[in-house]
Coordinates of C-alpha atoms in Angstrom, one line a residue:
M1 CA 7.3 15.9 27.4
S2 CA 6.3 19.6 28.0
F3 CA 2.8 21.1 27.8
K4 CA 4.2 23.6 25.3
D5 CA 5.2 20.7 22.9
F6 CA 1.8 19.0 23.5
F7 CA -0.2 22.2 22.8
S8 CA 1.8 23.1 19.7
Y9 CA 1.4 19.6 18.3
Y10 CA -2.4 19.4 19.0
F11 CA -3.1 23.1 18.5
F12 CA -5.4 22.7 15.5
L13 CA -7.3 19.9 17.1
I14 CA -7.9 22.0 20.3
L15 CA -8.7 25.1 18.2
S16 CA -11.2 23.2 16.1
Y17 CA -13.0 21.9 19.3
F18 CA -13.4 25.4 20.8
L19 CA -14.5 26.8 17.4
N20 CA -17.2 24.2 17.3
V21 CA -18.3 25.2 20.8
I22 CA -18.5 28.9 19.8
L23 CA -20.3 28.1 16.5
F24 CA -23.0 26.1 18.4
F25 CA -23.2 28.9 20.9
I26 CA -23.9 31.5 18.1
F27 CA -26.4 29.0 16.6
F28 CA -28.3 28.7 19.9
I29 CA -28.4 32.6 20.2
M30 CA -30.0 32.8 16.8
L31 CA -32.6 30.3 17.9
H32 CA -33.3 32.6 20.9
V33 CA -32.3 29.9 23.5
P34 CA -32.6 31.3 27.0
I35 CA -29.4 32.9 28.4
P36 CA -29.1 30.6 31.5
F37 CA -29.0 27.6 29.1
L38 CA -26.4 29.3 26.9
I39 CA -24.2 30.1 29.9
L40 CA -24.5 26.5 31.2
Y41 CA -23.7 25.1 27.7
L42 CA -20.6 27.3 27.3
F43 CA -19.4 26.5 30.8
L44 CA -19.9 22.7 30.6
F45 CA -18.4 22.2 27.1
S46 CA -15.5 24.5 27.8
L47 CA -14.9 22.6 31.1
F48 CA -15.1 19.3 29.2
G49 CA -12.6 20.6 26.6
F50 CA -10.1 21.7 29.2
F51 CA -10.5 18.5 31.1
W52 CA -10.0 16.4 28.0
M53 CA -6.9 18.4 27.0
F54 CA -5.2 18.1 30.4
F55 CA -6.2 14.5 31.0
Y56 CA -4.8 13.5 27.5
F57 CA -1.6 15.6 28.2
F58 CA -0.9 13.9 31.5
K59 CA -1.7 10.5 30.2
K60 CA 0.8 10.9 27.3
K61 CA 3.4 12.6 29.6
K62 CA 3.2 9.7 32.0
F63 CA 3.9 7.1 29.3
Y64 CA 6.7 9.1 27.6
D65 CA 8.4 10.0 30.9
N66 CA 8.4 6.4 31.9
F67 CA 9.6 5.3 28.4
F68 CA 12.5 7.7 28.4
Q69 CA 13.4 6.8 32.0
I70 CA 13.7 3.2 31.0
L71 CA 15.6 4.1 27.9
Q72 CA 18.2 6.1 29.8
S73 CA 18.8 3.2 32.2
L74 CA 19.7 0.8 29.3
D75 CA 23.3 0.5 28.0
Q76 CA 22.0 -1.2 24.9
K77 CA 19.1 1.0 24.0
Y78 CA 18.0 -1.1 21.1
L79 CA 16.7 -3.6 23.7
I80 CA 13.9 -1.2 24.8
H81 CA 11.2 -3.4 23.2
E82 CA 12.2 -6.2 25.6
M83 CA 11.5 -4.0 28.7
D84 CA 8.2 -3.9 30.5
V85 CA 6.8 -0.8 28.8
I86 CA 2.9 -0.8 29.0
P87 CA 1.1 1.2 26.4
N88 CA -1.8 3.4 27.7
S89 CA -3.4 4.2 24.3
L90 CA -3.7 2.9 20.8
E91 CA -1.1 5.4 19.6
T92 CA 1.5 4.2 22.1
K93 CA 0.6 0.6 21.4
K94 CA 1.3 1.1 17.7
L95 CA 4.5 3.0 18.6
L96 CA 5.8 0.0 20.5
E97 CA 4.8 -2.4 17.7
I98 CA 6.8 -0.3 15.2
L99 CA 9.8 -0.2 17.6
Y100 CA 9.6 -3.9 17.9
L101 CA 9.7 -4.4 14.2
I102 CA 12.6 -1.9 13.8
D103 CA 14.6 -3.6 16.6
K104 CA 13.9 -7.0 15.1
S105 CA 15.1 -6.0 11.7
M106 CA 18.2 -4.3 13.2
N107 CA 19.0 -7.4 15.4
E108 CA 18.8 -9.6 12.3
H109 CA 21.1 -7.3 10.4
I110 CA 23.6 -7.3 13.3
A111 CA 23.4 -11.1 13.5
N112 CA 24.1 -11.4 9.8
A113 CA 27.0 -9.0 10.1
K114 CA 28.5 -10.9 13.0
Q115 CA 28.1 -14.1 11.1
T116 CA 29.8 -12.7 8.1
N117 CA 32.7 -11.2 10.1
Q118 CA 33.1 -14.5 12.0
G119 CA 33.2 -16.4 8.7
F120 CA 35.8 -14.0 7.3
R121 CA 37.9 -14.3 10.5
D122 CA 37.7 -18.1 10.4
Y123 CA 38.7 -18.1 6.7
I124 CA 41.7 -15.7 7.3
E125 CA 42.9 -17.8 10.2
M126 CA 42.7 -20.9 8.0
W127 CA 44.3 -19.0 5.1
I128 CA 47.3 -17.9 7.3
H129 CA 47.8 -21.5 8.4
E130 CA 47.7 -22.7 4.8
I131 CA 50.0 -20.1 3.3
K132 CA 52.6 -20.8 5.9
I133 CA 53.1 -24.3 4.3
P134 CA 54.5 -23.2 0.9
I135 CA 56.5 -20.4 2.6
A136 CA 58.1 -23.0 4.9
N137 CA 58.8 -25.2 1.9
I138 CA 60.6 -22.4 0.1
V139 CA 62.7 -21.6 3.2
L140 CA 63.5 -25.3 3.5
L141 CA 64.6 -25.5 -0.2
L142 CA 66.8 -22.4 0.2
H143 CA 68.2 -23.7 3.5
N144 CA 69.2 -27.0 1.8
K145 CA 70.6 -24.9 -1.1
E146 CA 68.4 -26.8 -3.5
S147 CA 68.4 -25.2 -6.9
N148 CA 65.3 -26.9 -8.3
E149 CA 63.6 -24.1 -10.1
Q150 CA 60.3 -26.0 -10.7
K151 CA 59.9 -26.8 -7.0
L152 CA 60.4 -23.1 -6.1
L153 CA 58.0 -22.0 -8.8
G154 CA 55.4 -24.6 -7.6
Q155 CA 55.5 -23.2 -4.1
L156 CA 55.4 -19.6 -5.3
R157 CA 52.4 -20.5 -7.5
K158 CA 50.6 -21.9 -4.4
I159 CA 51.3 -18.6 -2.5
E160 CA 50.0 -16.6 -5.5
E161 CA 46.9 -18.8 -5.6
Y162 CA 46.1 -18.4 -1.9
I163 CA 46.6 -14.6 -2.2
E164 CA 44.4 -14.4 -5.3
Q165 CA 41.8 -16.5 -3.5
V166 CA 41.5 -14.3 -0.4
L167 CA 41.4 -11.2 -2.7
Y168 CA 38.4 -12.5 -4.6
Y169 CA 36.8 -13.7 -1.4
V170 CA 36.9 -10.1 -0.2
R171 CA 35.7 -8.8 -3.6
S172 CA 32.8 -11.1 -3.6
E173 CA 31.4 -9.3 -0.6
M174 CA 31.6 -6.0 -2.5
V175 CA 30.7 -7.1 -6.0
E176 CA 29.1 -3.8 -7.0
K177 CA 32.5 -2.1 -6.8
D178 CA 34.2 -4.5 -9.2
Y179 CA 31.5 -5.8 -11.6
V180 CA 31.6 -5.2 -15.3
I181 CA 29.6 -7.4 -17.7
Q182 CA 30.7 -7.2 -21.3
K183 CA 31.1 -9.4 -24.4
H184 CA 34.3 -11.2 -24.2
S185 CA 36.0 -13.8 -26.4
L186 CA 35.9 -17.1 -24.5
K187 CA 39.0 -18.3 -26.4
S188 CA 41.0 -15.3 -25.3
I189 CA 40.1 -15.8 -21.6
I190 CA 40.9 -19.5 -21.7
S191 CA 44.2 -18.8 -23.5
S192 CA 45.3 -16.3 -20.9
V193 CA 44.5 -18.8 -18.1
V194 CA 46.4 -21.6 -19.9
R195 CA 49.4 -19.3 -20.4
K196 CA 49.4 -18.5 -16.7
N197 CA 49.5 -22.2 -15.9
K198 CA 51.8 -23.4 -18.7
D199 CA 54.7 -24.2 -16.3
V200 CA 52.4 -26.5 -14.3
F201 CA 51.1 -28.2 -17.5
I202 CA 54.7 -28.9 -18.5
Y203 CA 56.1 -29.8 -15.0
E204 CA 53.1 -32.0 -14.1
D205 CA 53.1 -33.5 -17.7
V206 CA 49.4 -32.7 -18.1
S207 CA 48.1 -32.9 -21.7
L208 CA 45.6 -30.3 -22.8
D209 CA 43.0 -30.5 -25.5
I210 CA 41.0 -27.3 -26.4
S211 CA 38.4 -27.3 -29.2
G212 CA 35.4 -25.2 -30.3
V213 CA 35.9 -22.3 -27.9
S214 CA 35.7 -19.5 -30.5
C215 CA 32.6 -17.8 -29.2
E216 CA 31.7 -14.7 -27.3
V217 CA 30.0 -14.7 -23.9
L218 CA 28.6 -12.0 -21.6
T219 CA 30.7 -12.0 -18.5
D220 CA 33.4 -10.3 -16.4
A221 CA 36.7 -11.4 -17.9
K222 CA 38.8 -10.9 -14.7
W223 CA 36.4 -12.8 -12.5
L224 CA 35.9 -15.6 -15.1
S225 CA 39.7 -16.0 -15.3
F226 CA 39.9 -16.5 -11.6
I227 CA 37.1 -19.1 -11.7
L228 CA 38.8 -21.0 -14.5
N229 CA 42.1 -20.9 -12.8
Q230 CA 40.6 -22.4 -9.6
I231 CA 39.0 -25.2 -11.7
L232 CA 42.4 -26.0 -13.4
S233 CA 44.1 -25.9 -10.0
N234 CA 41.7 -28.6 -8.8
C235 CA 42.6 -30.6 -12.0
F236 CA 46.3 -30.4 -11.1
K237 CA 45.7 -31.1 -7.4
Y238 CA 43.7 -34.3 -7.9
K239 CA 45.4 -35.7 -11.0
Q240 CA 46.2 -39.4 -11.5
K241 CA 48.4 -41.2 -14.0
N242 CA 48.6 -39.7 -17.6
P243 CA 46.7 -36.5 -16.5
K244 CA 44.6 -34.9 -19.2
V245 CA 42.4 -31.8 -19.4
I246 CA 39.8 -31.3 -22.1
I247 CA 38.1 -28.0 -22.7
W248 CA 35.2 -27.4 -25.2
T249 CA 32.0 -25.5 -25.6
E250 CA 28.5 -26.4 -26.7
Q251 CA 26.4 -23.5 -28.1
F252 CA 22.6 -23.3 -27.9
E253 CA 20.0 -20.7 -28.9
N254 CA 20.2 -18.7 -25.7
K255 CA 23.2 -20.1 -23.9
V256 CA 26.8 -21.3 -24.2
E257 CA 28.1 -24.2 -22.1
L258 CA 31.8 -24.3 -21.3
H259 CA 33.0 -27.9 -20.3
I260 CA 36.2 -28.6 -18.5
K261 CA 36.9 -32.3 -18.0
D262 CA 39.8 -34.1 -16.4
N263 CA 40.7 -37.8 -15.8
G264 CA 41.6 -37.3 -12.2
R265 CA 40.4 -38.9 -8.9
G266 CA 36.8 -37.9 -9.4
I267 CA 34.4 -37.1 -6.6
L268 CA 32.3 -39.5 -4.6
E269 CA 28.6 -39.4 -5.3
S270 CA 27.9 -38.6 -1.7
D271 CA 30.3 -35.6 -1.8
L272 CA 28.9 -34.0 -5.0
P273 CA 25.9 -32.2 -3.5
R274 CA 28.3 -30.4 -1.0
V275 CA 31.3 -29.5 -3.2
F276 CA 30.2 -25.8 -3.3
E277 CA 29.8 -25.5 0.5
K278 CA 32.2 -23.4 2.4
C279 CA 35.3 -25.2 3.7
F280 CA 34.0 -28.6 2.5
T281 CA 36.9 -30.8 1.3
G282 CA 35.3 -34.2 1.1
K283 CA 37.3 -37.5 0.8
N284 CA 39.7 -36.1 -1.8
G285 CA 40.4 -33.0 0.3
R286 CA 41.2 -35.0 3.4
E287 CA 43.8 -36.9 1.4
V288 CA 45.4 -33.6 0.1
S289 CA 47.1 -31.6 2.9
F290 CA 46.8 -28.2 1.1
S291 CA 43.1 -28.4 0.3
T292 CA 41.1 -25.6 2.0
G293 CA 37.7 -26.3 0.6
M294 CA 37.3 -22.6 -0.3
G295 CA 38.1 -22.6 -4.1
L296 CA 34.8 -24.0 -5.4
Y297 CA 32.9 -22.1 -2.7
I298 CA 34.2 -18.8 -4.0
C299 CA 33.7 -19.9 -7.6
K300 CA 30.1 -20.7 -7.0
K301 CA 29.5 -17.4 -5.2
L302 CA 31.1 -15.4 -8.1
I303 CA 29.2 -17.5 -10.7
D304 CA 25.9 -16.6 -9.0
L305 CA 26.7 -13.0 -8.8
L306 CA 27.7 -12.9 -12.5
G307 CA 24.3 -14.5 -13.4
H308 CA 25.9 -17.7 -14.7
Q309 CA 25.4 -21.3 -13.5
I310 CA 27.9 -24.0 -12.6
K311 CA 27.5 -27.7 -12.2
I312 CA 29.8 -30.7 -11.7
I313 CA 29.4 -34.3 -12.7
S314 CA 32.0 -36.9 -11.8
K315 CA 32.8 -40.6 -11.4
P316 CA 35.4 -41.7 -8.8
N317 CA 38.8 -42.6 -10.4
E318 CA 37.5 -41.8 -13.9
F319 CA 36.7 -38.1 -14.5
T320 CA 35.4 -34.8 -13.2
E321 CA 33.5 -32.5 -15.5
V322 CA 32.8 -28.9 -14.7
I323 CA 30.1 -27.1 -16.8
I324 CA 29.7 -23.3 -16.7
L325 CA 26.5 -21.9 -18.4
F326 CA 26.5 -18.5 -19.9
Y327 CA 23.1 -17.1 -20.8
Q328 CA 22.4 -14.6 -23.5
T329 CA 19.6 -12.5 -22.1
D330 CA 18.5 -8.9 -21.8
F331 CA 19.4 -9.0 -18.1
Y332 CA 23.0 -8.5 -19.0
N333 CA 22.3 -5.5 -21.2
V334 CA 20.6 -3.8 -18.3
V335 CA 23.5 -4.6 -15.9
S336 CA 26.0 -3.5 -18.5

């Protein structure tokens, strides 16, 4: 810190002090104060002004020189608030408090970023492990020269599902770049998802009953299609004898409820509160080798971002019912 910088910064404060000294000096002259007193007054207050200016300068210079010396010695300069920097004025004390709050906020941001990156890395490692299974199955089918088209389609469908899952996982982190809320026909979205899974319905001999879905909802069609596809995938994955899927809607004054119910394995009551947790597979997932526990986690994340709600009710070995709630509010008009 140079004296030039100090003087330019406090110029008006210094100038106002000496102007006051001069004004009082003129005032005393007008009162016919004796000359020796005037000289003594001018000398003492000028001396005090210069003393205060240099004392304050060196005090601040000592703090900032020490501060920058410590800062230069650190490889990770954001840790400056953890060093033994002693404030020597109210101003420097407030400065250190502000730096502490800034560093704390930055450290929290870095910790969240590291956690997010680590979570993504863990998921990608798991995803690579899982996608190798259907690829290996396809290679085995081709190696054995099996011409079972349904088996090949089934394995390709798993690969497609895993690829789509990781794609939407990434998109969920950048929802503002792929987020369009509009009115869509629920029947049209459901029909497209069913058509996409028609081979599975036929091959797995799963009966389908759709009724009362001729209504419009405010949503993102592409994201909702992915969500419904994940839910149907779970219906196929955890099916039992005579599998069946029932889809219907219930309409209320300010919301629409979409119900998707199957007669599969169901979910244990103890597992229900955790089905939307990341990588949670529960009892059913442990019995199915290709369960990652990510499908419902991603669905819940997208549902929340879209402003919808999702809940699951289930009874082991009887049924599982997924309910998606679409609200009709002004919020969506603002977003749109």
